[in-house]
Structure formats: structure tokens, C-alpha cells
mmCIF file of C-alpha atoms in Angstrom:
data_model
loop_
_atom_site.group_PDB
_atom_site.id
_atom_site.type_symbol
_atom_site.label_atom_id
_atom_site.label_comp_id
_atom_site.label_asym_id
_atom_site.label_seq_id
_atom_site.Cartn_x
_atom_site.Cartn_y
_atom_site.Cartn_z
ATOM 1 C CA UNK A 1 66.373 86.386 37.659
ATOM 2 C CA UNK A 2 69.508 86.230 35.434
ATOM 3 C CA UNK A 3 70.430 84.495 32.877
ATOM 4 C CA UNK A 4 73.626 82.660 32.089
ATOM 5 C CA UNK A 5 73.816 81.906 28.029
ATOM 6 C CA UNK A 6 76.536 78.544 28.181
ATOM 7 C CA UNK A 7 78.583 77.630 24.805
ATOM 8 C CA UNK A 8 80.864 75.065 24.532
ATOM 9 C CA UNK A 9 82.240 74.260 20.975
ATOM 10 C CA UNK A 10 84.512 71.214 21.669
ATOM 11 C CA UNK A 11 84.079 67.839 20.030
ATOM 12 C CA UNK A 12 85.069 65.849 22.576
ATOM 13 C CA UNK A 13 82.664 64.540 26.059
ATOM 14 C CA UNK A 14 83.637 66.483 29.295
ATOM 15 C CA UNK A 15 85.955 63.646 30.460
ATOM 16 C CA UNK A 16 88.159 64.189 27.451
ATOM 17 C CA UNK A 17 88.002 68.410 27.334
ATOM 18 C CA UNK A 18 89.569 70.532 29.352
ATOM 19 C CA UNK A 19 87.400 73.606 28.022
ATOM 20 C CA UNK A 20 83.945 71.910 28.522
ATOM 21 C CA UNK A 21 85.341 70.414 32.323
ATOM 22 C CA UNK A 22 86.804 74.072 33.120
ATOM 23 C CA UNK A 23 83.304 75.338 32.079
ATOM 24 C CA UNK A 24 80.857 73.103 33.804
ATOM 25 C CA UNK A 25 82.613 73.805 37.014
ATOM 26 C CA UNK A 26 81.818 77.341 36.303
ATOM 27 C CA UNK A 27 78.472 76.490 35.721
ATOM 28 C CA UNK A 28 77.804 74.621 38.364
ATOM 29 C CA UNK A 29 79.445 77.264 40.848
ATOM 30 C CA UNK A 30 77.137 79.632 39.289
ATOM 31 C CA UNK A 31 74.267 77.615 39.539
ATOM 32 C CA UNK A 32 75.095 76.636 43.418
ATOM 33 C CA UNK A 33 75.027 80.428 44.337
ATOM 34 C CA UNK A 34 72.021 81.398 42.025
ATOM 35 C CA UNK A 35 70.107 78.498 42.340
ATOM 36 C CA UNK A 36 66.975 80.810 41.027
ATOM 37 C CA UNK A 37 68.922 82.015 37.734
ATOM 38 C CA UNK A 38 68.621 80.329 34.597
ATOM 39 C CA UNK A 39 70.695 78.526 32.065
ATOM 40 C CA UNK A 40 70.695 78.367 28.522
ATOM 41 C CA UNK A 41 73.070 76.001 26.789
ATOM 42 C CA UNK A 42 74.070 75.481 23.430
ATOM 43 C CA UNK A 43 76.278 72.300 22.206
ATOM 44 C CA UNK A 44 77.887 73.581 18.816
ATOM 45 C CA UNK A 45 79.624 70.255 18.612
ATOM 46 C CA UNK A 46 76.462 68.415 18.969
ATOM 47 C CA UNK A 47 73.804 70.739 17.144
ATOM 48 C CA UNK A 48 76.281 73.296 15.003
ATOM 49 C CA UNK A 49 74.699 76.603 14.016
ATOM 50 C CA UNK A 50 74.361 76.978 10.388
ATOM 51 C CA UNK A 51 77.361 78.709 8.746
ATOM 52 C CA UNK A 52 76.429 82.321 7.389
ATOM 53 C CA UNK A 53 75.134 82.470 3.996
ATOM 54 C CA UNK A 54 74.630 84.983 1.131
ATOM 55 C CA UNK A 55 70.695 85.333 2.289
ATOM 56 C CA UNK A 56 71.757 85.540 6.020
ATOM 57 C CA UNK A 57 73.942 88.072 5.578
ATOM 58 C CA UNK A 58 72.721 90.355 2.840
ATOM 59 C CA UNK A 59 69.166 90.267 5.297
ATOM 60 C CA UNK A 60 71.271 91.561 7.875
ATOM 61 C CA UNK A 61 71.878 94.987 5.943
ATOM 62 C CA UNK A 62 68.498 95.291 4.337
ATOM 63 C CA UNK A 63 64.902 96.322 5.869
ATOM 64 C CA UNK A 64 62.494 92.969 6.869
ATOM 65 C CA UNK A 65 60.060 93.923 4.770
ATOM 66 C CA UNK A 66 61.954 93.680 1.448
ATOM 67 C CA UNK A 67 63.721 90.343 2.550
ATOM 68 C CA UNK A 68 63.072 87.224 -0.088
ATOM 69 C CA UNK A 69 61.906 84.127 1.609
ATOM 70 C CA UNK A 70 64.679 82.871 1.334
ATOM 71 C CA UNK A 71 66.433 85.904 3.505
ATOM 72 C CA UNK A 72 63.593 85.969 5.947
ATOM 73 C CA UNK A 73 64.375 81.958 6.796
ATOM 74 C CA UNK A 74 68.030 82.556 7.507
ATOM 75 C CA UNK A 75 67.919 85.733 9.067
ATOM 76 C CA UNK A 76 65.592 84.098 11.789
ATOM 77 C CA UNK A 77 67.799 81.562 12.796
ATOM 78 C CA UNK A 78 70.682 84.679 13.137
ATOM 79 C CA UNK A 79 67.874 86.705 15.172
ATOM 80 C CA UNK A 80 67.109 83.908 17.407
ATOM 81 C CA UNK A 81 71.065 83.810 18.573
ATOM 82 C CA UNK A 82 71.242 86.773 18.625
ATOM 83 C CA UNK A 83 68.287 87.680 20.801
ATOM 84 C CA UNK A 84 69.881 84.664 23.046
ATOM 85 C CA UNK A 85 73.000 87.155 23.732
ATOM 86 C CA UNK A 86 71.057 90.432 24.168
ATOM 87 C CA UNK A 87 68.804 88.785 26.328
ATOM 88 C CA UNK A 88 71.424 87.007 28.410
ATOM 89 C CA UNK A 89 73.026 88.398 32.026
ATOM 90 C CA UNK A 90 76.322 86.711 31.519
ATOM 91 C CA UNK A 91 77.961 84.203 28.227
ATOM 92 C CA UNK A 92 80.135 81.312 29.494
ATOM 93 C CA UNK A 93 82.159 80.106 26.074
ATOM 94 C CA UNK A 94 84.177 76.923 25.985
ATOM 95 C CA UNK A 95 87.142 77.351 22.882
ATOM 96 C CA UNK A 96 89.656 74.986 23.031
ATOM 97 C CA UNK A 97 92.485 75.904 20.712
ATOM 98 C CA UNK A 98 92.478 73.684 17.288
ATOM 99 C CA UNK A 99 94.762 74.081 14.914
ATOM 100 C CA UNK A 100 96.209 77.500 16.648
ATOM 101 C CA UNK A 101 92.128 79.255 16.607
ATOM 102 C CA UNK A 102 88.785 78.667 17.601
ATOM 103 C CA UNK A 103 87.050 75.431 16.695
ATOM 104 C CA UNK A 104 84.768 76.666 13.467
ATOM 105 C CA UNK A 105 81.669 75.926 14.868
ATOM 106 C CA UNK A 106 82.184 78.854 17.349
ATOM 107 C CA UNK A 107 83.314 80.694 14.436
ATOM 108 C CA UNK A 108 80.010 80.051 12.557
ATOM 109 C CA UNK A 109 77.939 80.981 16.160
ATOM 110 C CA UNK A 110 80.079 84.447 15.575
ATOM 111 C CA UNK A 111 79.494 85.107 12.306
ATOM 112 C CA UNK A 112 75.728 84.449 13.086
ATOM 113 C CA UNK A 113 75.677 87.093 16.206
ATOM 114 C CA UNK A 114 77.976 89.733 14.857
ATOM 115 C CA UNK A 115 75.464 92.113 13.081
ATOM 116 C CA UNK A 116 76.352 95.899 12.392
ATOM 117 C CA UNK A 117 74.101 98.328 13.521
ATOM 118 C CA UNK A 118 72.968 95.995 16.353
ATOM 119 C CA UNK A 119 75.957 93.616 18.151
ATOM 120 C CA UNK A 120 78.073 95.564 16.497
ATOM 121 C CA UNK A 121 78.948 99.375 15.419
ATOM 122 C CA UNK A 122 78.477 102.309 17.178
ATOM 123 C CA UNK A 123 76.130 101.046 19.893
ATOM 124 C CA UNK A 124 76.441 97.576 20.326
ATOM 125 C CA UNK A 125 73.307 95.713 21.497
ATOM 126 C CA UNK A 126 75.245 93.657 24.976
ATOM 127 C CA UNK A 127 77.273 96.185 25.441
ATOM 128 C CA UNK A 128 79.082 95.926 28.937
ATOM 129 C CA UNK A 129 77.843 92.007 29.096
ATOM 130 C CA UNK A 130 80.205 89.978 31.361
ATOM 131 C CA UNK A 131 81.503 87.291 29.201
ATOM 132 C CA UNK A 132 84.197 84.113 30.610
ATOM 133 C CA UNK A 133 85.741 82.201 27.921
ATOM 134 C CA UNK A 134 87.792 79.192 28.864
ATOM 135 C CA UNK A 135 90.651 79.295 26.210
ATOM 136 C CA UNK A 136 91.903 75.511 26.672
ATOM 137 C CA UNK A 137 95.017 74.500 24.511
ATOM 138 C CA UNK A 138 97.751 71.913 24.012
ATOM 139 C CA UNK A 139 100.504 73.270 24.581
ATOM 140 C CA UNK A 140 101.556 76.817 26.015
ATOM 141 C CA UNK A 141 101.416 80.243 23.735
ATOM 142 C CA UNK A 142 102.033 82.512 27.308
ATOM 143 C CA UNK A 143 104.257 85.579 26.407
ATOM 144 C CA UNK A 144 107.442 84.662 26.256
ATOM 145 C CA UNK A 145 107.100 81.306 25.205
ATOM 146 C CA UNK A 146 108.379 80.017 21.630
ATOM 147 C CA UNK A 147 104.371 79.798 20.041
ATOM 148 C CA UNK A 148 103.050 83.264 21.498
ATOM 149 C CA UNK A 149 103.151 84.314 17.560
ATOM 150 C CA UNK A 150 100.876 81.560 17.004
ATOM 151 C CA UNK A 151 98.303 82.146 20.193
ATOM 152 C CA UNK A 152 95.099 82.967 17.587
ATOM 153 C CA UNK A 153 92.265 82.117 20.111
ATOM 154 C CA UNK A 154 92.614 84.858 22.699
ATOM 155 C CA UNK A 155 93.730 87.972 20.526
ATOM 156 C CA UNK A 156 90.962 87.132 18.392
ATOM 157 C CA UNK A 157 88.610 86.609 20.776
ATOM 158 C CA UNK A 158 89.734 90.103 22.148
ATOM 159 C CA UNK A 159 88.813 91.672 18.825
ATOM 160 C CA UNK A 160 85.840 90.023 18.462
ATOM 161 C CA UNK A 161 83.921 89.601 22.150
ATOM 162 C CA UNK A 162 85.809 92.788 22.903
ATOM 163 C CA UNK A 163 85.979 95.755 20.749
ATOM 164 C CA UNK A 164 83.662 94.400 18.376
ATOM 165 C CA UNK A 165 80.714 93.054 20.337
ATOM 166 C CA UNK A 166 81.984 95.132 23.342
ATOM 167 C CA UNK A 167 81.376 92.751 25.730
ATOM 168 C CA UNK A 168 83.564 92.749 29.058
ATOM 169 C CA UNK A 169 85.681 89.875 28.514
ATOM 170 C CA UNK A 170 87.640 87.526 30.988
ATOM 171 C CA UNK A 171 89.709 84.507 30.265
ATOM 172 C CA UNK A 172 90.293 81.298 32.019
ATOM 173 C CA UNK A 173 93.784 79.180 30.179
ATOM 174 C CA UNK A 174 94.095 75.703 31.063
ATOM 175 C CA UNK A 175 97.448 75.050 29.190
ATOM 176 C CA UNK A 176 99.546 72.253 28.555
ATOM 177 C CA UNK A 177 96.241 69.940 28.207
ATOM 178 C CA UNK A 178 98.566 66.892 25.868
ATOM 179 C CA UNK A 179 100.807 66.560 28.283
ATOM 180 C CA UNK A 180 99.321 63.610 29.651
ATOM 181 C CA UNK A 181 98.640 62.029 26.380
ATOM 182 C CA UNK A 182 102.184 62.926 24.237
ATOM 183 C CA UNK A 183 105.176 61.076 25.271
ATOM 184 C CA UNK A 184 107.700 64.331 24.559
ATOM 185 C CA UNK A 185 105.289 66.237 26.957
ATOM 186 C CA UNK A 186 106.251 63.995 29.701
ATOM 187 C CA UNK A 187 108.099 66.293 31.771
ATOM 188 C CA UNK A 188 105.340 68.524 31.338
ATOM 189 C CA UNK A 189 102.661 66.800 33.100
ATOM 190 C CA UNK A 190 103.363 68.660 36.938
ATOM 191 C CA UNK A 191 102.908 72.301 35.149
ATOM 192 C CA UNK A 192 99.765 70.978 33.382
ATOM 193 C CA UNK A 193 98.270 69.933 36.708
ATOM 194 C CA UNK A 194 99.239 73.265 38.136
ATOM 195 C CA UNK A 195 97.470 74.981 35.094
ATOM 196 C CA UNK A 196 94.765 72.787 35.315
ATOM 197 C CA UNK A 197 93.889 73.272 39.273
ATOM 198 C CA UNK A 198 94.359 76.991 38.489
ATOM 199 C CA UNK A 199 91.575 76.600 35.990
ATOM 200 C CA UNK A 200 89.321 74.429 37.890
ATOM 201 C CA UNK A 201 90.030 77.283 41.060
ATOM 202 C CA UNK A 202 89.523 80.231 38.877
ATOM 203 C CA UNK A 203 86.025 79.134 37.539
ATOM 204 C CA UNK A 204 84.631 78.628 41.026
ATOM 205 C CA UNK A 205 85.977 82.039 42.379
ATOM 206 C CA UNK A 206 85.001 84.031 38.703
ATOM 207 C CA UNK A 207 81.304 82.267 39.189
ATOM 208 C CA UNK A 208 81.109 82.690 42.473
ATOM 209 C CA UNK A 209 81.899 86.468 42.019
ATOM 210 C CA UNK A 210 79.362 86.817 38.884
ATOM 211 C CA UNK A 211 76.616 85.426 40.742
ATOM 212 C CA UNK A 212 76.979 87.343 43.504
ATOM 213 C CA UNK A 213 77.092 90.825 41.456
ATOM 214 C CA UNK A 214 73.852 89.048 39.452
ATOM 215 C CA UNK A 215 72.442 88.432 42.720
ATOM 216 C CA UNK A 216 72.792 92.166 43.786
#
């Protein structure tokens, strides 16, 4: 049955994140229509991934059997996410926006899975492996609006999940997410509730749609 590898990165509870509410309705969707599939989820805000290190990269580009101890301890915990993606169906990834990028934590999960001449290069190992990222943010960075030169979360995510992993990539925006909570944003609340029932209706439909193509 197939496997659905869940990230969320935010540091906030579900009630207070738009990315990890977005993404458990996907889940759950996903779960309703492949009730035999499995789930494995990983809480970077909770239980972060170790950021790379000298010894867990340099074992990346040498053989196993001339790693030092102290290689061969790191590089395990980067084979055992890694082996998580390659062996998952489909990645759900929660990144809010922070500070106009992804929160570091998912940065450190990336650095951990991107390894050349396996996730990455010439033949990447999940090649053609559906991945949804809900891209949560603030504010709005939409072409056309006044901080598109500052949107760092999806064009990096592009280059990364996308030519670099070669994954096949899908995004879900809930925008305008302070509204709510920041006085100026006042008369921004209606398009934030628009954005956010878009979200909320775009994770059932994209689940419901990946499930059924896992299903088949």
C-alpha cells in the first residue's frame, strides 16, 4: 500500500498555523480515501533533524568502508531520511514563510536528504515523486504584488524539490495568514478567508486526487 511521508516544520500547534491546519486536512483527506495506506510523520519543530556537519557531509562523498566513526554515526541519521523519501509514494511538507524563507529546521531536513549521486545529480533517487507543499505566509508575495522580490519559499523550493531532487512539485498558498492578528491588516481579513477556504478546498481535492492515482 502507499506511503505518504508528512513534514511539517512550524513552531506553532495546528490551531495557531495555517501550514500545519492546511496540511492535516490533506492528510486526513488522504487518509479517508486510502484508509489502507500508511503515514509517516515527522515534527521538525518538535524533534529537529540534526543540522549537517563536516562528518555528515564529507561521508556523503566518500565510500562506507573508509568512513571514521565519527562519519559512519552521522551519515546514518542522513541515510535514514533519506531512505524515508525514496521509500515514500507521496511527501506532504508544511513551510510557513519566516522571515521571507523556509523555517531552518526544514532547511536542515534538506540539507540532510540532498545527496549527489543519489537524491540528487544525474539520476535522482525519487525521481517523479508527487510532492504538496503548503507554502503558508503573512502577508501576500503573488506576482504583481509589492513583496514578489521577496517571495524566497516557493522559488526555492522550486530549485530544490524540483530540479534538484526532481520531484513533481505542487503548491498550496494560504496568504494573508496576520490579517486577523495585525491591526493595519484589518481590511484584509475577507481576502484572507477567501485564501484560506481556497487552501482548506484545495487540500481535500489535491488528496483526494493523489489517493485515488495511489489507489490505481
Amino acid at each position: 500500500m502507499a506511503t505518504l511521508l508528512h513534514i511539517d516544520s512550524s513552531v506553532f500547534p495546528s490551531e495557531a498555523s495555517s501550514s500545519r491546519a492546511v496540511a492535516d486536512a490533506f492528510r486526513r483527506t488522504w487518509q479517508e480515501q486510502h484508509p489502507g495506506g500508511t503515514v509517516i510523520y515527522r515534527d521538525l519543530a518538535a524533534n529537529p533533524v540534526p543540522h549537517i556537519t563536516a562528518d555528515a557531509h564529507t561521508a556523503g562523498l566518500a565510500e562506507p568502508d573508509s568512513h571514521t566513526s565519527a562519519q559512519a554515526a552521522a551519515f546514518a541519521e542522513r541515510l535514514r531520511l533519506i531512505e524515508e523519501v525514496e521509500q515514500a509514494d507521496a511527501l506532504l511538507i508544511g513551510a510557513p514563510m519566516y522571515n521571507y524563507t523556509i523555517p531552518s529546521t526544514l532547511k536542515a531536513w534538506l540539507d540532510n536528504v540532498i545527496l549527489f549521486g543519489r537524491t540528487a545529480g544525474e539520476a535522482p533517487s525519487a525521481k517523479g515523486t508527487p510532492v504538496t507543499v503548503v507554502a503558508s505566509r503573512g502577508g501576500s508575495y503573488a506576482p504583481g504584488t509589492p513583496k514578489e522580490p521577496f517571495e524566497y519559499v516557493q522559488n526555492y523550493l522550486r530549485a530544490i524539490l524540483g530540479d534538484t531532487l526532481a520531484l513533481e512539485l505542487d503548491f498550496i498558498v494560504p496568504e494573508l495568514t496576520m490579517a486577523p492578528h495585525n491591526p493595519a491588516m484589518a481590511q484584509l481579513v475577507p481576502l484572507f478567508e477567501a485564501s484560506r477556504d481556497r487552501a482548506f478546498e484545495e487540500a481535500a481535492h489535491k488528496a483526494k486526487q493523489l489517493a485515488e492515482r495511489m489507489a490505481a
